[in-house]
Short mmCIF file of C-alpha atoms in Angstrom, two decimals:
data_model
loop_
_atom_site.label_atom_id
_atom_site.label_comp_id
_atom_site.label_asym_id
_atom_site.label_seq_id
_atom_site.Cartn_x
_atom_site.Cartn_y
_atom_site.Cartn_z
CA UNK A 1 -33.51 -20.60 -37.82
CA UNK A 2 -34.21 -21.61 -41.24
CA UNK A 3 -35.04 -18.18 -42.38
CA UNK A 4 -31.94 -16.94 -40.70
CA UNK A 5 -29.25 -20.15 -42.42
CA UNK A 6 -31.05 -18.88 -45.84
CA UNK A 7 -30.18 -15.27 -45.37
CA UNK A 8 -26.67 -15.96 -44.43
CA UNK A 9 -26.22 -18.58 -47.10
CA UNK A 10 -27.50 -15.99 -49.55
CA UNK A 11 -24.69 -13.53 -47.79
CA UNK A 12 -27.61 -11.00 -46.82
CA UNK A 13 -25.72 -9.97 -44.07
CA UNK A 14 -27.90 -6.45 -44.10
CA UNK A 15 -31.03 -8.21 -43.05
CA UNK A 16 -31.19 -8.56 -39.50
CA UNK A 17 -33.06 -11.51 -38.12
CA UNK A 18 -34.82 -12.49 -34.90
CA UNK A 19 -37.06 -15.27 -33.53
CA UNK A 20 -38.96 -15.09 -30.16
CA UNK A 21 -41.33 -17.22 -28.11
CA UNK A 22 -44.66 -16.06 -26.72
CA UNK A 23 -47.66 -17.30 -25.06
CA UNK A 24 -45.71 -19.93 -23.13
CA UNK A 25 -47.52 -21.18 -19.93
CA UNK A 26 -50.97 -19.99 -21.76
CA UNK A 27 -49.90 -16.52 -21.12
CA UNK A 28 -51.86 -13.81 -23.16
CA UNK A 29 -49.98 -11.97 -25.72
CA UNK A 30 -50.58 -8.77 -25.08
CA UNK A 31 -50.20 -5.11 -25.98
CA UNK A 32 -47.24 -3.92 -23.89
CA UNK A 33 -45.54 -7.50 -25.60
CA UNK A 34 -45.49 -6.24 -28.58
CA UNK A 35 -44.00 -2.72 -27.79
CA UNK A 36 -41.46 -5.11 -26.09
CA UNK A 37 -40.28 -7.00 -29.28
CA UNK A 38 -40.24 -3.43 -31.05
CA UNK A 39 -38.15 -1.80 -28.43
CA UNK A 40 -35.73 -4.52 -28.89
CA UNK A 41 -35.66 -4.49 -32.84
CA UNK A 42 -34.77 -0.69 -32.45
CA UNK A 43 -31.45 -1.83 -30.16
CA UNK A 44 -28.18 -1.21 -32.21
CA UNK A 45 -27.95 -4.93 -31.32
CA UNK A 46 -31.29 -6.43 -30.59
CA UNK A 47 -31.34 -9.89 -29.47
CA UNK A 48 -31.75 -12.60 -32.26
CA UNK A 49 -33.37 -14.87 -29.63
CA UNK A 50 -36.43 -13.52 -26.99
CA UNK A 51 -38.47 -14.55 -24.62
CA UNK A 52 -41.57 -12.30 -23.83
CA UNK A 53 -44.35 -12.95 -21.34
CA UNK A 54 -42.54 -14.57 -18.64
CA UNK A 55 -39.74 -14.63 -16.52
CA UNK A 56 -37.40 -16.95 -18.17
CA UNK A 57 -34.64 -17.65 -14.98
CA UNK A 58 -33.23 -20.41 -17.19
CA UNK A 59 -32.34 -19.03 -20.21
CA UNK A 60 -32.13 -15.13 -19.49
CA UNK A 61 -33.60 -14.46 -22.77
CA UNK A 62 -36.86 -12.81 -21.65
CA UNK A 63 -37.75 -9.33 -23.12
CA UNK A 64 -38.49 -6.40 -19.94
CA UNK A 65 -41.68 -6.05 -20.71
CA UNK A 66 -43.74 -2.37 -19.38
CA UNK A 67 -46.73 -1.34 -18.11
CA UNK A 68 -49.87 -2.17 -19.33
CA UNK A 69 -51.17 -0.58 -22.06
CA UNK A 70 -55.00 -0.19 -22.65
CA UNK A 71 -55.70 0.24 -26.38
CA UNK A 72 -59.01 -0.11 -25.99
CA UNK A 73 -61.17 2.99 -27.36
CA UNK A 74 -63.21 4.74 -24.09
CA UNK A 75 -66.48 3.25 -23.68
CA UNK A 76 -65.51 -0.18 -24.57
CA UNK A 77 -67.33 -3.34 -22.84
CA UNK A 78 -65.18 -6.38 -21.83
CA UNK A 79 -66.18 -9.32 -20.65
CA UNK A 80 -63.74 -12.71 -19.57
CA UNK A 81 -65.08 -16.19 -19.39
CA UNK A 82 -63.67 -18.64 -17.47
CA UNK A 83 -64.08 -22.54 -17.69
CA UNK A 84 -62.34 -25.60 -17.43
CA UNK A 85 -63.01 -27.42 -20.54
CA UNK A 86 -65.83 -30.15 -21.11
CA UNK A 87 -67.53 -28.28 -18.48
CA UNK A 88 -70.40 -26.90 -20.97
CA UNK A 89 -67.91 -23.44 -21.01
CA UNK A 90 -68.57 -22.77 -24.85
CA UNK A 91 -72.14 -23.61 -24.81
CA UNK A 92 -73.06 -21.33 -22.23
CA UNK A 93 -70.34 -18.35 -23.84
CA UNK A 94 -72.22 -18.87 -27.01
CA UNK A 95 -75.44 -18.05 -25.02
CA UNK A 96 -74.14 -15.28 -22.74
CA UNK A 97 -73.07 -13.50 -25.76
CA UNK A 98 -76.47 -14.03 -27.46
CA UNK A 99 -78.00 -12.73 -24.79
CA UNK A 100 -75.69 -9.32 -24.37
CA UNK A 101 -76.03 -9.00 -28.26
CA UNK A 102 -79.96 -9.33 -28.21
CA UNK A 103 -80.74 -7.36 -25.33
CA UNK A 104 -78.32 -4.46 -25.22
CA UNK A 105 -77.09 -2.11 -27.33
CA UNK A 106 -73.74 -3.39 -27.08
CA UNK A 107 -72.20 -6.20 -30.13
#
Protein backbone atom coordinates (compact mmCIF):
# COMPACT_ATOMS: atom_id res chain seq x y z
CA UNK A 1 0.00 0.00 0.00
CA UNK A 2 2.83 2.23 0.45
CA UNK A 3 4.10 1.76 -3.01
CA UNK A 4 0.64 2.31 -4.29
CA UNK A 5 -0.11 6.02 -1.81
CA UNK A 6 3.47 7.04 -3.45
CA UNK A 7 2.40 6.48 -6.99
CA UNK A 8 -0.81 8.26 -6.58
CA UNK A 9 0.71 11.05 -4.57
CA UNK A 10 3.22 11.42 -7.38
CA UNK A 11 -0.12 11.45 -9.80
CA UNK A 12 1.32 8.28 -11.74
CA UNK A 13 -1.96 7.31 -12.48
CA UNK A 14 -0.42 5.14 -15.64
CA UNK A 15 1.26 2.71 -13.36
CA UNK A 16 -0.98 0.12 -12.34
CA UNK A 17 -0.42 -1.47 -8.98
CA UNK A 18 -1.23 -4.74 -7.22
CA UNK A 19 -0.39 -6.59 -3.99
CA UNK A 20 -1.24 -10.31 -3.31
CA UNK A 21 -0.78 -12.88 -0.57
CA UNK A 22 0.74 -16.32 -1.03
CA UNK A 23 1.89 -19.22 0.85
CA UNK A 24 -0.76 -18.76 3.53
CA UNK A 25 -1.51 -21.98 5.56
CA UNK A 26 2.24 -23.20 4.48
CA UNK A 27 0.91 -23.70 1.08
CA UNK A 28 3.65 -24.11 -1.69
CA UNK A 29 3.90 -21.43 -4.19
CA UNK A 30 3.81 -22.99 -7.12
CA UNK A 31 4.01 -22.89 -10.90
CA UNK A 32 0.38 -22.71 -12.04
CA UNK A 33 0.37 -19.58 -9.07
CA UNK A 34 2.29 -17.66 -10.85
CA UNK A 35 0.54 -18.03 -14.32
CA UNK A 36 -2.41 -17.06 -11.99
CA UNK A 37 -1.10 -13.58 -10.88
CA UNK A 38 -0.06 -13.05 -14.69
CA UNK A 39 -3.41 -13.92 -16.05
CA UNK A 40 -4.82 -11.41 -13.79
CA UNK A 41 -2.23 -8.52 -14.54
CA UNK A 42 -3.27 -9.04 -18.29
CA UNK A 43 -7.24 -8.26 -17.17
CA UNK A 44 -8.32 -4.77 -18.54
CA UNK A 45 -8.97 -4.45 -14.78
CA UNK A 46 -6.93 -6.85 -12.78
CA UNK A 47 -7.53 -6.93 -9.19
CA UNK A 48 -5.28 -4.60 -7.01
CA UNK A 49 -5.75 -7.06 -4.11
CA UNK A 50 -5.29 -11.28 -4.57
CA UNK A 51 -5.32 -14.11 -2.88
CA UNK A 52 -3.61 -17.19 -4.55
CA UNK A 53 -3.18 -20.68 -3.12
CA UNK A 54 -6.29 -21.08 -1.27
CA UNK A 55 -9.79 -20.76 -1.17
CA UNK A 56 -10.35 -17.53 0.51
CA UNK A 57 -14.51 -17.86 1.43
CA UNK A 58 -13.99 -14.74 3.55
CA UNK A 59 -12.68 -12.27 1.53
CA UNK A 60 -13.44 -13.51 -2.16
CA UNK A 61 -10.18 -12.25 -3.23
CA UNK A 62 -8.55 -15.57 -4.24
CA UNK A 63 -7.02 -15.84 -7.79
CA UNK A 64 -8.69 -19.26 -9.98
CA UNK A 65 -5.81 -20.89 -10.07
CA UNK A 66 -5.28 -24.00 -13.15
CA UNK A 67 -3.94 -27.11 -13.56
CA UNK A 68 -0.76 -28.11 -12.59
CA UNK A 69 1.98 -27.35 -14.48
CA UNK A 70 5.20 -29.51 -14.49
CA UNK A 71 8.21 -27.38 -15.51
CA UNK A 72 10.42 -29.76 -14.70
CA UNK A 73 12.84 -30.86 -17.71
CA UNK A 74 12.11 -34.95 -18.57
CA UNK A 75 14.32 -37.07 -16.63
CA UNK A 76 14.31 -35.04 -13.57
CA UNK A 77 14.60 -36.80 -9.95
CA UNK A 78 12.43 -35.45 -7.06
CA UNK A 79 12.47 -36.32 -3.86
CA UNK A 80 10.05 -34.75 -0.64
CA UNK A 81 11.03 -35.00 2.95
CA UNK A 82 8.77 -34.93 5.51
CA UNK A 83 9.35 -34.19 9.32
CA UNK A 84 7.98 -32.57 12.14
CA UNK A 85 10.61 -30.37 13.43
CA UNK A 86 13.18 -31.21 16.34
CA UNK A 87 12.62 -34.63 15.21
CA UNK A 88 16.38 -35.03 13.76
CA UNK A 89 14.44 -34.11 10.06
CA UNK A 90 17.48 -31.93 8.80
CA UNK A 91 20.13 -34.12 10.06
CA UNK A 92 19.02 -37.09 8.42
CA UNK A 93 17.98 -34.77 4.89
CA UNK A 94 21.51 -33.61 5.04
CA UNK A 95 22.55 -37.34 5.01
CA UNK A 96 19.97 -38.74 2.55
CA UNK A 97 21.13 -36.24 0.14
CA UNK A 98 24.82 -37.14 0.76
CA UNK A 99 24.14 -40.36 0.17
CA UNK A 100 22.03 -39.88 -3.36
CA UNK A 101 24.86 -37.37 -4.34
CA UNK A 102 27.77 -39.92 -3.53
CA UNK A 103 26.36 -42.94 -4.83
CA UNK A 104 24.40 -42.05 -7.94
CA UNK A 105 24.82 -40.24 -10.77
CA UNK A 106 22.20 -37.93 -9.89
CA UNK A 107 23.18 -34.11 -7.89
Amino acid sequence: TEVTATMHFAARHDVVCVGGRYGLGSKEFTPNMVVAIFENLMQETPKARFTVGINDDVTHLSLPVGDWLDVLPKGTTECMFYGLGSDGTVGANKSAVKLIAMNTDLY
